[in-house]
PDB file of C-alpha atoms in Angstrom:
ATOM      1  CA  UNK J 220      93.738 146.935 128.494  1.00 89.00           C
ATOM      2  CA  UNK J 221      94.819 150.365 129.508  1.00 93.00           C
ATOM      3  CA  UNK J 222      94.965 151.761 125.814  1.00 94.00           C
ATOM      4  CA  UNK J 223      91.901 149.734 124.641  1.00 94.00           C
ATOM      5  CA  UNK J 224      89.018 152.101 126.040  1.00 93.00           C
ATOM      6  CA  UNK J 225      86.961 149.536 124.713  1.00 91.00           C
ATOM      7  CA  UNK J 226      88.425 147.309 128.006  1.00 90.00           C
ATOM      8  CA  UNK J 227      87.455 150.630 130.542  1.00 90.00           C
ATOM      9  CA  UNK J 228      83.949 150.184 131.817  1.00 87.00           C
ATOM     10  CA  UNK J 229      81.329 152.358 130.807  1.00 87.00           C
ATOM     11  CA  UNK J 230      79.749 154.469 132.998  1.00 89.00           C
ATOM     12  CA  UNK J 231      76.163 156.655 133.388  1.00 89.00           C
ATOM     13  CA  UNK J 232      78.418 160.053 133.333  1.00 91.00           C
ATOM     14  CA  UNK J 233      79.282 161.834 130.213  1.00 90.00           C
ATOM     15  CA  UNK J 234      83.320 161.611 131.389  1.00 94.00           C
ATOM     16  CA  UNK J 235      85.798 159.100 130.344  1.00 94.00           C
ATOM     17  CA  UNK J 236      86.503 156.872 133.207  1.00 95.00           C
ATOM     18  CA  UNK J 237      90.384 157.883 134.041  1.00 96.00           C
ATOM     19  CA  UNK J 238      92.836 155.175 135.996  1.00 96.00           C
ATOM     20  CA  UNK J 239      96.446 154.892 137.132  1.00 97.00           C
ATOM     21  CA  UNK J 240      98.398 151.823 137.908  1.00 97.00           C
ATOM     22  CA  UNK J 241     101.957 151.358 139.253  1.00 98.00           C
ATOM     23  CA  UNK J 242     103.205 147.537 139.274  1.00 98.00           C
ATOM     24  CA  UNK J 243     106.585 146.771 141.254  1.00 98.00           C
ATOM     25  CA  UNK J 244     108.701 143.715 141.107  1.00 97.00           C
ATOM     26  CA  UNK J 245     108.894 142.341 145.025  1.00 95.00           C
ATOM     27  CA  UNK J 246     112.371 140.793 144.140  1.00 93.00           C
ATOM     28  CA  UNK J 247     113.934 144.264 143.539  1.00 93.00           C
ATOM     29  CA  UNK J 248     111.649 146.407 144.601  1.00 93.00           C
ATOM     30  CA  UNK J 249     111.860 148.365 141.173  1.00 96.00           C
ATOM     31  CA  UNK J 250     108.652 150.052 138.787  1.00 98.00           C
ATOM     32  CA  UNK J 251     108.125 147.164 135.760  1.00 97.00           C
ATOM     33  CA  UNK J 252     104.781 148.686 134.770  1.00 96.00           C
ATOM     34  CA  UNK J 253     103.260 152.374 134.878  1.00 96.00           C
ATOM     35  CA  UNK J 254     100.174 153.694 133.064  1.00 96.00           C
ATOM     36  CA  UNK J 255      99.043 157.282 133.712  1.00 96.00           C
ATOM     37  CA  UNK J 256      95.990 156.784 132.020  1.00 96.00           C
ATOM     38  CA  UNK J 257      93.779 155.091 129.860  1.00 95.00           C
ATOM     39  CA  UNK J 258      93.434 155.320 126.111  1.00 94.00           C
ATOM     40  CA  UNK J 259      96.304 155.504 123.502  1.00 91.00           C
ATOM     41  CA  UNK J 260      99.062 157.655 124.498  1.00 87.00           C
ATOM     42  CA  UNK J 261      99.739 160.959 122.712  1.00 88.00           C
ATOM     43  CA  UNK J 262     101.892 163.546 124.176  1.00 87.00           C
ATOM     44  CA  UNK J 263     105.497 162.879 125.500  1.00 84.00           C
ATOM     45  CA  UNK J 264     105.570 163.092 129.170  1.00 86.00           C
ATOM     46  CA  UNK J 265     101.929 163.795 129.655  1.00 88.00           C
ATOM     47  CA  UNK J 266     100.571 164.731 133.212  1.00 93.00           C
ATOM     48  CA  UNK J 267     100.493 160.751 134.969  1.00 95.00           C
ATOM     49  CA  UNK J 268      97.224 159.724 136.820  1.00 96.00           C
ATOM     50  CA  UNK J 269     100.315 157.283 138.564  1.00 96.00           C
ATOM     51  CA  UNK J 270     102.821 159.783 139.498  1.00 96.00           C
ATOM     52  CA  UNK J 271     101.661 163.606 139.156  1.00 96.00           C
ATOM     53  CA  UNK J 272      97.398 163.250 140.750  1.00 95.00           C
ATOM     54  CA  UNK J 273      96.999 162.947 143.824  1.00 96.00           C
ATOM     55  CA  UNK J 274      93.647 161.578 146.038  1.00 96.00           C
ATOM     56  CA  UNK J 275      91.978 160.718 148.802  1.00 96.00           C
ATOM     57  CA  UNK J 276      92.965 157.104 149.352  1.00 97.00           C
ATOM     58  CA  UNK J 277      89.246 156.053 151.110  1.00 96.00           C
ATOM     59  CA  UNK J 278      90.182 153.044 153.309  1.00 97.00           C
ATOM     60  CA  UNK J 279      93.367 151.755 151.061  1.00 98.00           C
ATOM     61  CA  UNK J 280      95.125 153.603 153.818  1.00 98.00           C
ATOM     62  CA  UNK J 281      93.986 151.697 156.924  1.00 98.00           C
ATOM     63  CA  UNK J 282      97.097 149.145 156.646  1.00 98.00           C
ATOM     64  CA  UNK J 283      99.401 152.057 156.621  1.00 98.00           C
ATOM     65  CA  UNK J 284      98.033 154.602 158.373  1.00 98.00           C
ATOM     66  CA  UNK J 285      96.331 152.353 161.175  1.00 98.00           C
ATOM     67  CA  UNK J 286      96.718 148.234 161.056  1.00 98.00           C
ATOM     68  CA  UNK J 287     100.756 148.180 160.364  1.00 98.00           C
ATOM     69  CA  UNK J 288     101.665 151.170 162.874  1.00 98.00           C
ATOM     70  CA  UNK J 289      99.144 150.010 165.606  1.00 98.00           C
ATOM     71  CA  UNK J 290     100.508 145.903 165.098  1.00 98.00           C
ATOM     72  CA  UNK J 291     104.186 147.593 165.267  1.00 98.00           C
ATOM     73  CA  UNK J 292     103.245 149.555 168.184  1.00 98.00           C
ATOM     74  CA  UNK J 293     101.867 146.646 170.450  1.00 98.00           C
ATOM     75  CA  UNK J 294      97.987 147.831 170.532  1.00 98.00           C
ATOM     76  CA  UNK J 295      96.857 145.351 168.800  1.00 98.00           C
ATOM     77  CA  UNK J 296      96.643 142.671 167.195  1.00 98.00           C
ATOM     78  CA  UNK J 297      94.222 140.744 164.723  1.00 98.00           C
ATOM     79  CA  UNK J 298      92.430 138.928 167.661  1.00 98.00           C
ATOM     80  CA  UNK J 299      92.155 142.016 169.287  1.00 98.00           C
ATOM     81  CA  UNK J 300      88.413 143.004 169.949  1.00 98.00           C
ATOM     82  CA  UNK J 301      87.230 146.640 169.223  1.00 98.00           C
ATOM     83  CA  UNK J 302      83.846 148.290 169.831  1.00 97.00           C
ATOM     84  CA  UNK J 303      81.865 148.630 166.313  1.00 97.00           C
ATOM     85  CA  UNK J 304      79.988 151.719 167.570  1.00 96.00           C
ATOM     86  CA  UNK J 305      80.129 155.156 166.348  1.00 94.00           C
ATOM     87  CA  UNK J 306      81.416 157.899 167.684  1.00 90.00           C
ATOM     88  CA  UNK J 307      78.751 161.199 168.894  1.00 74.00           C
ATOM     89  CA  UNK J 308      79.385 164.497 166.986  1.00 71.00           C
ATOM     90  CA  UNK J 309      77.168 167.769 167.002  1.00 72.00           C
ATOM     91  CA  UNK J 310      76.119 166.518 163.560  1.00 75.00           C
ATOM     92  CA  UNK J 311      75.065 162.943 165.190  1.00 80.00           C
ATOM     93  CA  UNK J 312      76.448 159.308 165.055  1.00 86.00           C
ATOM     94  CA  UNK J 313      80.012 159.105 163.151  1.00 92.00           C
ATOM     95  CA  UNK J 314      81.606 157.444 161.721  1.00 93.00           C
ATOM     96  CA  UNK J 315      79.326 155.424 159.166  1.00 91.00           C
ATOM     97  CA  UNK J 316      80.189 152.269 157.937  1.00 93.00           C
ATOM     98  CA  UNK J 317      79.308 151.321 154.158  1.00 89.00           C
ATOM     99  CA  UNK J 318      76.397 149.287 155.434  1.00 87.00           C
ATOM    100  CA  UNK J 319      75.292 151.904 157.613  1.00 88.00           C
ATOM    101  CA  UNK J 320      74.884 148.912 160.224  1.00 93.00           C
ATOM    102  CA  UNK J 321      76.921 148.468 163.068  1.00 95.00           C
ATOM    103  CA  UNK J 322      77.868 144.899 165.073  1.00 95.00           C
ATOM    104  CA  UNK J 323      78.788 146.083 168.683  1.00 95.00           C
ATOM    105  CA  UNK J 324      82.153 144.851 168.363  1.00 97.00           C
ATOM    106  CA  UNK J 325      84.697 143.068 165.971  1.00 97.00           C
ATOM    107  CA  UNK J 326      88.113 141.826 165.898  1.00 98.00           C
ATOM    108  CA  UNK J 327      90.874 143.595 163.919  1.00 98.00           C
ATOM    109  CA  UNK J 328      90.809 140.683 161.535  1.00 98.00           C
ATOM    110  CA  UNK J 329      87.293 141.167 160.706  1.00 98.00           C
ATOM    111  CA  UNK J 330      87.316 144.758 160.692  1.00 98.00           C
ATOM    112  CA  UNK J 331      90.185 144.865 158.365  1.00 98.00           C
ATOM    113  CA  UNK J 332      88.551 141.862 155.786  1.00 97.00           C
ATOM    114  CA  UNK J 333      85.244 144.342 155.875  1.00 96.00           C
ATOM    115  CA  UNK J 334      86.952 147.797 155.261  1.00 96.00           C
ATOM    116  CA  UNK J 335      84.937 148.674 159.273  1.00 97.00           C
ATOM    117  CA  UNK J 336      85.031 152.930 159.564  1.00 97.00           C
ATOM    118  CA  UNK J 337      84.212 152.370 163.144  1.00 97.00           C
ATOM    119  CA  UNK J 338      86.771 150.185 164.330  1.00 98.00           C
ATOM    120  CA  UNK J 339      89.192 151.925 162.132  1.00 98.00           C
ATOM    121  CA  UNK J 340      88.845 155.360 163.809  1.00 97.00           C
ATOM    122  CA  UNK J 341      88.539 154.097 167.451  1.00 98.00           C
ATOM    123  CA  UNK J 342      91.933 152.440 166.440  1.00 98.00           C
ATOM    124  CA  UNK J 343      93.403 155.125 165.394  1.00 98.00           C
ATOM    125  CA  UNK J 344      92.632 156.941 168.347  1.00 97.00           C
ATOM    126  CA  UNK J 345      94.117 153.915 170.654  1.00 98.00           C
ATOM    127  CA  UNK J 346      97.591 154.280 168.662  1.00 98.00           C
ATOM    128  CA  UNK J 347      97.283 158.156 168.425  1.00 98.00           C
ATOM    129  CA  UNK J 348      97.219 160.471 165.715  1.00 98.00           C
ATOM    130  CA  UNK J 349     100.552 161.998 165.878  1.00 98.00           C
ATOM    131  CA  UNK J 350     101.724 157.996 165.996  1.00 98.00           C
ATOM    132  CA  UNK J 351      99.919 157.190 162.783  1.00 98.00           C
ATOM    133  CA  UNK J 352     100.911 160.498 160.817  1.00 98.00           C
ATOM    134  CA  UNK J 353     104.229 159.960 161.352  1.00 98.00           C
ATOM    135  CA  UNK J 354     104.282 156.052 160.903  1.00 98.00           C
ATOM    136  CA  UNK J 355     102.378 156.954 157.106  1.00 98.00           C
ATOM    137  CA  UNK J 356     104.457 159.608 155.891  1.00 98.00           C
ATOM    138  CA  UNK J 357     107.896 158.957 156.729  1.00 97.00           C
ATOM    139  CA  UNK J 358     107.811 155.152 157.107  1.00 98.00           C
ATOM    140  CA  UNK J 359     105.679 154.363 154.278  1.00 98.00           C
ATOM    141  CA  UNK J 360     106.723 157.143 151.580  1.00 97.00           C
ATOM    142  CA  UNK J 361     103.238 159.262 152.142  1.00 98.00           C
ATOM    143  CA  UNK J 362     105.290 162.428 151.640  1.00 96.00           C
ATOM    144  CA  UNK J 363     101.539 164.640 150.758  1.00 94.00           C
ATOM    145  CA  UNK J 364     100.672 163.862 154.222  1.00 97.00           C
ATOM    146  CA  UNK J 365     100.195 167.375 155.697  1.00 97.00           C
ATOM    147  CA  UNK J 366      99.410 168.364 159.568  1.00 96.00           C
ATOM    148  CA  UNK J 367      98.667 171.962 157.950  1.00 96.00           C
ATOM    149  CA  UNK J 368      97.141 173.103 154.882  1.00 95.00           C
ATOM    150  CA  UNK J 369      95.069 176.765 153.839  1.00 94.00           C
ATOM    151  CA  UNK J 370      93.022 176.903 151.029  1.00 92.00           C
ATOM    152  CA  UNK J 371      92.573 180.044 149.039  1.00 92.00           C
ATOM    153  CA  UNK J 372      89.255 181.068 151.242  1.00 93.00           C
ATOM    154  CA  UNK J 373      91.834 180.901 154.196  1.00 94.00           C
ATOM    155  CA  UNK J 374      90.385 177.534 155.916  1.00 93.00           C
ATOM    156  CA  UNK J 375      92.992 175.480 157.602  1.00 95.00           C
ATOM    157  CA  UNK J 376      93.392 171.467 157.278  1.00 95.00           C
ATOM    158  CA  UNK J 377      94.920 168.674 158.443  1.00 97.00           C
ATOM    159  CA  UNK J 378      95.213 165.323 158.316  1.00 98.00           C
ATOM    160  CA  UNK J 379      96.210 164.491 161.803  1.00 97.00           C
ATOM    161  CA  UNK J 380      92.659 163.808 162.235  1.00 96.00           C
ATOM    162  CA  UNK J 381      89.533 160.462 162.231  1.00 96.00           C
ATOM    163  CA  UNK J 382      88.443 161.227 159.026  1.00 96.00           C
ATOM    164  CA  UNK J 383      92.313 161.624 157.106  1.00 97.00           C
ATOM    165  CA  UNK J 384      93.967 158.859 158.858  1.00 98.00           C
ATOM    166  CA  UNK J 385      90.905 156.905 159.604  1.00 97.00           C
ATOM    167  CA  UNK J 386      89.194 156.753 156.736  1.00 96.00           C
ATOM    168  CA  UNK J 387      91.678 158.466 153.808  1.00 97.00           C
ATOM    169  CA  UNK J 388      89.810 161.743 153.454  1.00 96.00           C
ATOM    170  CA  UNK J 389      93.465 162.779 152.779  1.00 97.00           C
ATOM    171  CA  UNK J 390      93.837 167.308 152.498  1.00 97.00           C
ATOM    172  CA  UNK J 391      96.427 166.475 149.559  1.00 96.00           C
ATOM    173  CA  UNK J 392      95.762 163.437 148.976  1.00 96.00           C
ATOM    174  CA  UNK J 393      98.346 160.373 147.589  1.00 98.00           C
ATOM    175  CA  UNK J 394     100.046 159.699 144.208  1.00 98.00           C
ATOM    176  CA  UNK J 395      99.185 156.006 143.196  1.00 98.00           C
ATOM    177  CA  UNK J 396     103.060 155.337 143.042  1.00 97.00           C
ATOM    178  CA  UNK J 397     103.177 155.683 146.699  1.00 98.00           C
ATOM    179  CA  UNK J 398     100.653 153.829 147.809  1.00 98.00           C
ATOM    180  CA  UNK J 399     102.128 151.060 145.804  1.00 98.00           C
ATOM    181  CA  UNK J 400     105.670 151.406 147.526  1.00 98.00           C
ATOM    182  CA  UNK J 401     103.548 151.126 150.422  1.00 98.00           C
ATOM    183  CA  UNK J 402     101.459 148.015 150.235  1.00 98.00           C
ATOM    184  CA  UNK J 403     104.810 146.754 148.252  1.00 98.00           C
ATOM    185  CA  UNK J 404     106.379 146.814 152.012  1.00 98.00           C
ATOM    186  CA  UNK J 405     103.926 143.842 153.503  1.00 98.00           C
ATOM    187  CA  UNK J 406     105.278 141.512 149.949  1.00 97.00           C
ATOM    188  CA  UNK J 407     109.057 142.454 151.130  1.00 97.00           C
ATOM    189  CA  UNK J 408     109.042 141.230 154.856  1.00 97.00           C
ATOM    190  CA  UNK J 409     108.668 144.871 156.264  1.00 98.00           C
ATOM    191  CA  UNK J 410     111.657 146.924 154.200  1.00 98.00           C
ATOM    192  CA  UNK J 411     110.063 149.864 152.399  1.00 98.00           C
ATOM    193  CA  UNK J 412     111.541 150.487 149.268  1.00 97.00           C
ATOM    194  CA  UNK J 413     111.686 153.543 147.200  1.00 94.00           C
ATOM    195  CA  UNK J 414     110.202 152.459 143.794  1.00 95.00           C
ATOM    196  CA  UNK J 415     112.406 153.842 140.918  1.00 95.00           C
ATOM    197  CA  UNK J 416     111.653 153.995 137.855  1.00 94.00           C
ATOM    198  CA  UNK J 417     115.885 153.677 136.138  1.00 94.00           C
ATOM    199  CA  UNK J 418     118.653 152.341 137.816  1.00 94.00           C
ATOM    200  CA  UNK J 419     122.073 153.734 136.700  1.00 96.00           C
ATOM    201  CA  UNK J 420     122.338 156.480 133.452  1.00 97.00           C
ATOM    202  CA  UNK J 421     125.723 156.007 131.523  1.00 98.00           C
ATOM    203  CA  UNK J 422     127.062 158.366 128.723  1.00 97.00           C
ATOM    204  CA  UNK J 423     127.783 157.372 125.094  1.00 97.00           C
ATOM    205  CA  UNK J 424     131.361 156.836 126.626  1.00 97.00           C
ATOM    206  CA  UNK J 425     130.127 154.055 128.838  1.00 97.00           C
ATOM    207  CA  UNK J 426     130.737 157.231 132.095  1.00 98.00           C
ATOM    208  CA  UNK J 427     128.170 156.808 135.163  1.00 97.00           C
ATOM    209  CA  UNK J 428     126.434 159.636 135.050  1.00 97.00           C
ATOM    210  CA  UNK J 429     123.297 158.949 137.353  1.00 97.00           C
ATOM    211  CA  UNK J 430     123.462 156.470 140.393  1.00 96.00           C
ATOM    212  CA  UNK J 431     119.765 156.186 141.646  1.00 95.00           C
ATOM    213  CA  UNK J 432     120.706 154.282 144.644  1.00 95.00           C
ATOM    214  CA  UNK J 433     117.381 152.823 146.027  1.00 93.00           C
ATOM    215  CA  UNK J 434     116.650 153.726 149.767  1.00 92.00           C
ATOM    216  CA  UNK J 435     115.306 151.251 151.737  1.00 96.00           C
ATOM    217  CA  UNK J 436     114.840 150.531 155.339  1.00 97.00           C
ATOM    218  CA  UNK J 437     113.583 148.044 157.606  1.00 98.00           C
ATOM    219  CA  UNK J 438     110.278 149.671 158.908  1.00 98.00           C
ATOM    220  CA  UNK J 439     108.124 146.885 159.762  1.00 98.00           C
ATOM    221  CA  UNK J 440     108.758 143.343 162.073  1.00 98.00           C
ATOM    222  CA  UNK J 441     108.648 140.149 161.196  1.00 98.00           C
ATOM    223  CA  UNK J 442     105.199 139.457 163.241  1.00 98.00           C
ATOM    224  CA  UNK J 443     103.883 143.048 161.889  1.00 98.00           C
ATOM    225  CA  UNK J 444     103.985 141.473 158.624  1.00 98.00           C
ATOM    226  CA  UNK J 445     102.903 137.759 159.239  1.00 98.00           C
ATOM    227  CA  UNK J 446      99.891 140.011 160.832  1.00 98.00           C
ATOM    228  CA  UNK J 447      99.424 142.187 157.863  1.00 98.00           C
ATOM    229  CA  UNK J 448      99.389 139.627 155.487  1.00 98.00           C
ATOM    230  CA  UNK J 449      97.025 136.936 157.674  1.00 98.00           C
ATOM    231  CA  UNK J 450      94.283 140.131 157.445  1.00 98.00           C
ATOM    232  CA  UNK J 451      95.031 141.467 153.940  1.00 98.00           C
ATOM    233  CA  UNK J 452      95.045 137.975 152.081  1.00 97.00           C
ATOM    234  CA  UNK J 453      91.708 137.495 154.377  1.00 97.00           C
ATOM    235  CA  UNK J 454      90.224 140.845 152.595  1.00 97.00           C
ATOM    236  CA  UNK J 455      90.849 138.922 148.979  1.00 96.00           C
ATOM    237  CA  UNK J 456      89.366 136.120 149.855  1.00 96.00           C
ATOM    238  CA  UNK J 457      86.370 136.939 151.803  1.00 95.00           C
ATOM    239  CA  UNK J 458      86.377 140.429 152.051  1.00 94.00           C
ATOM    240  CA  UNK J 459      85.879 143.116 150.027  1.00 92.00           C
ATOM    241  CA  UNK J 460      89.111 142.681 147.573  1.00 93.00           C
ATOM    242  CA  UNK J 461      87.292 139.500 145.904  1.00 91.00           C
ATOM    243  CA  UNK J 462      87.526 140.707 142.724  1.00 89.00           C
ATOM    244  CA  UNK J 463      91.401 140.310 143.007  1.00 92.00           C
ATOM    245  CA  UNK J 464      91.174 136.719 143.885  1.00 91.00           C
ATOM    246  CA  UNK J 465      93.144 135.337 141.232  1.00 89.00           C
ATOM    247  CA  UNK J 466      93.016 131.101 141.274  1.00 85.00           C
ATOM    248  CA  UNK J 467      95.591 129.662 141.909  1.00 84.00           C
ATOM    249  CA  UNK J 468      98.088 132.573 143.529  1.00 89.00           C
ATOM    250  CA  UNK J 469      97.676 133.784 147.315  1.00 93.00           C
ATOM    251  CA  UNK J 470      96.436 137.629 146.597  1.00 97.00           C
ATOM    252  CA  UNK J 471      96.767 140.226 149.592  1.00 98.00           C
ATOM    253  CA  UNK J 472      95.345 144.054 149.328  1.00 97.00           C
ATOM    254  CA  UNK J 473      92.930 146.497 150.237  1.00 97.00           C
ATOM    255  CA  UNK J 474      90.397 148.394 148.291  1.00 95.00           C
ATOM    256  CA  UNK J 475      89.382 152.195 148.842  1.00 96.00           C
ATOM    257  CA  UNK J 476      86.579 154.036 148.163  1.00 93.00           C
ATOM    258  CA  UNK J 477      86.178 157.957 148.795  1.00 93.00           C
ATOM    259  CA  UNK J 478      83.157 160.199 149.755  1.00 84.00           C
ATOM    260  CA  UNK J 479      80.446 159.521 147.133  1.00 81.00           C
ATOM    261  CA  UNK J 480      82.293 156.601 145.340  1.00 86.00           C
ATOM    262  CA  UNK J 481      84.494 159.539 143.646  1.00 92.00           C
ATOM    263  CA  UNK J 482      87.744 157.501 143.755  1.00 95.00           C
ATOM    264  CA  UNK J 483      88.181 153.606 143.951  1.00 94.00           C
ATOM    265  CA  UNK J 484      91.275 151.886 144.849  1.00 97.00           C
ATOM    266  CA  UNK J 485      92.793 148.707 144.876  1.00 97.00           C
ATOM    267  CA  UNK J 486      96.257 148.441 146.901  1.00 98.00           C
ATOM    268  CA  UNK J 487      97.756 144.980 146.670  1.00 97.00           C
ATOM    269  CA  UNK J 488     100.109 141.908 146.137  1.00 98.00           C
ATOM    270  CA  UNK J 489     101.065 138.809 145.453  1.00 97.00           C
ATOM    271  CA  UNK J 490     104.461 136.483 145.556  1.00 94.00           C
ATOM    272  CA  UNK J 491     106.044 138.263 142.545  1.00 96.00           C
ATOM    273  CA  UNK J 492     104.752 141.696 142.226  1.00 97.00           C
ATOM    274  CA  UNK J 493     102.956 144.639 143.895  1.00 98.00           C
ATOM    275  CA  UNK J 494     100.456 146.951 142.835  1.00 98.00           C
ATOM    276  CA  UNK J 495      98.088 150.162 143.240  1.00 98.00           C
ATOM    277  CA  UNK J 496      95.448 150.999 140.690  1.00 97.00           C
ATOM    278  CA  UNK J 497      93.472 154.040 140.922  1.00 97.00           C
ATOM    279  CA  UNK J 498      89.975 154.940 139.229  1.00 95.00           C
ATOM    280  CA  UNK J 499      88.081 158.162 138.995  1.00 95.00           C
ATOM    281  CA  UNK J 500      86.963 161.325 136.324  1.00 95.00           C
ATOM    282  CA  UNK J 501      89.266 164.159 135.509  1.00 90.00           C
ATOM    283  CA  UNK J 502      86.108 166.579 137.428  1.00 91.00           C
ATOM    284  CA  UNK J 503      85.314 164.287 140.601  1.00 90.00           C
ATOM    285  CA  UNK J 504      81.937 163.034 140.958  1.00 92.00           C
ATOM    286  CA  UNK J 505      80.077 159.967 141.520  1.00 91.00           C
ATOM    287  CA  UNK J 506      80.932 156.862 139.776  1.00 91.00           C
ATOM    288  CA  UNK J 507      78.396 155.055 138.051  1.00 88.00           C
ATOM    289  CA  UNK J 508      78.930 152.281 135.983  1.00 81.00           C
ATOM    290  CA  UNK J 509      76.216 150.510 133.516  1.00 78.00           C
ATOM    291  CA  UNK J 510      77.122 146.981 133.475  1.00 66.00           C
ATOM    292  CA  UNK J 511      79.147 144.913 136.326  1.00 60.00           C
ATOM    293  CA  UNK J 512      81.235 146.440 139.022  1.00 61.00           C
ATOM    294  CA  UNK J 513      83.870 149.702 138.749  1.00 55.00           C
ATOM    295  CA  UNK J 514      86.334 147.374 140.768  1.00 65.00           C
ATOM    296  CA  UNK J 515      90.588 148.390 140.371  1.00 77.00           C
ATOM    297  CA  UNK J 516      90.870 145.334 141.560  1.00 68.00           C
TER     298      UNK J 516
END
């Protein structure tokens, strides 16, 4: 599908649509399928859309950044009922949610199936940001994560902030292998894995000569992840991961969409394998598509 651009929707703009994927086995935690892009490949280790790009994540990073963290924590859980309001700001009523409607209040269950801004951030601010930041980047494997970052016209940014952690307007942004080591987490009973690409190099002699010992650790409890799962498998089936409902396997994930539908995302899992695919143009802008639904999923 990935080499066939005849398979990659068509879209108003006069770009190729670009996408990433990562797949990882849940037995062993390993990389069994990586495309950096679409369309026939050409040049021998070629920049990767999977493992060099990095992007806002949109709301593919609720589970890690917000749901997983605030479940571990003890703030919440998915019966846990949470104002759907926004939030005042000198620029007026924020956050927005992709309906622009709000429903007074929600549980964490709903809020999660529905992708909800506003229940996201005022979670986030329950759990705390420095909570969350850390929980994201050196739990689950979000090493861009940055709490400062100056751009060449000397502005300073963050992301321990609502829109970064709360909604994945990430500074840096994330590679889609990480967010697949991520989600890959909920499909191995909390134990984040680092996803590697090779196991062991020998020589022509039969000599080790690389060792990639996989690090792993326990990050997540069992009722974090019976949690995570309940909400996430909830978002496939009812939510708005549909298009990943695949009959006759139990499907999990989130989907993530950035400011002005300039990156989509679909983070998720199944029994036997986990996944992240990312879509967007080489020069952001909107996406468009001219027949059915720009979906990752």
């Amino acid at each position: 599908i990935y080499e066939d651009l005849n398979e990659i929707p068509d879209t108003y703009s006069g770009q190729q649509l670009w996408s990433g994927m990562v797949i990882i086995d849940n037995r062993t935690g390993d990389i069994v399928g990586l495309s950096g892009n679409v369309g026939e490949k050409t040049v021998y280790d070629a920049y990767s859309m999977a493992t060099d790009s990095r992007h806002q994540s949109g709301s593919s990073i609720k589970p890690i950044s917000i749901y997983a963290p605030g479940f571990e924590q003890g703030t919440i859980s998915p019966a846990s009922v949470i104002k759907d309001l926004p939030l005042m700001y000198n620029d007026g009523p924020w956050p927005r949610n992709d309906n622009r409607k709000y429903s007074y209040s929600r549980t964490i269950f709903n809020a999660v199936t529905h992708s909800i801004n506003a229940v996201s951030v005022r979670t986030l601010r329950m759990i705390g940001y420095d909570y969350s930041y850390t929980f994201a980047k050196e739990k689950f494997g979000l090493e861009s994560l940055t709490d400062y970052y100056e751009t060449r016209n000397g502005q300073v940014k963050s992301d321990l902030g609502d829109s970064p952690l709360g909604m994945g307007a990430l500074t840096v942004g994330a590679t889609v292998r990480e967010m697949s080591a991520a989600f890959a987490t909920f499909a191995n009973n909390g134990v984040y894995r680092e996803a590697r690409t090779y196991t062991k190099v020998y020589d022509s002699k039969g000599n080790l000569v690389l060792d990639n010992v996989q690090k792993s650790e326990q990050i997540l409890s069992e009722k974090t992840v019976n949690y995570m799962n309940y909400c996430l498998q909830n978002a496939v089936t009812s939510g708005t991961g549909g298009a990943a409902d695949l009959n006759g396997h139990n499907v999990a994930g989130k989907t993530g969409t950035t400011s002005s539908n300039r990156d989509r995302w679909f983070c998720g899992y199944s029994k036997y394998y986990a996944a992240a695919v990312w879509c967007g143009y080489h020069n952001p802008e909107v996406i468009r598509i001219t027949s059915g639904e720009n979906n990752p999923a």
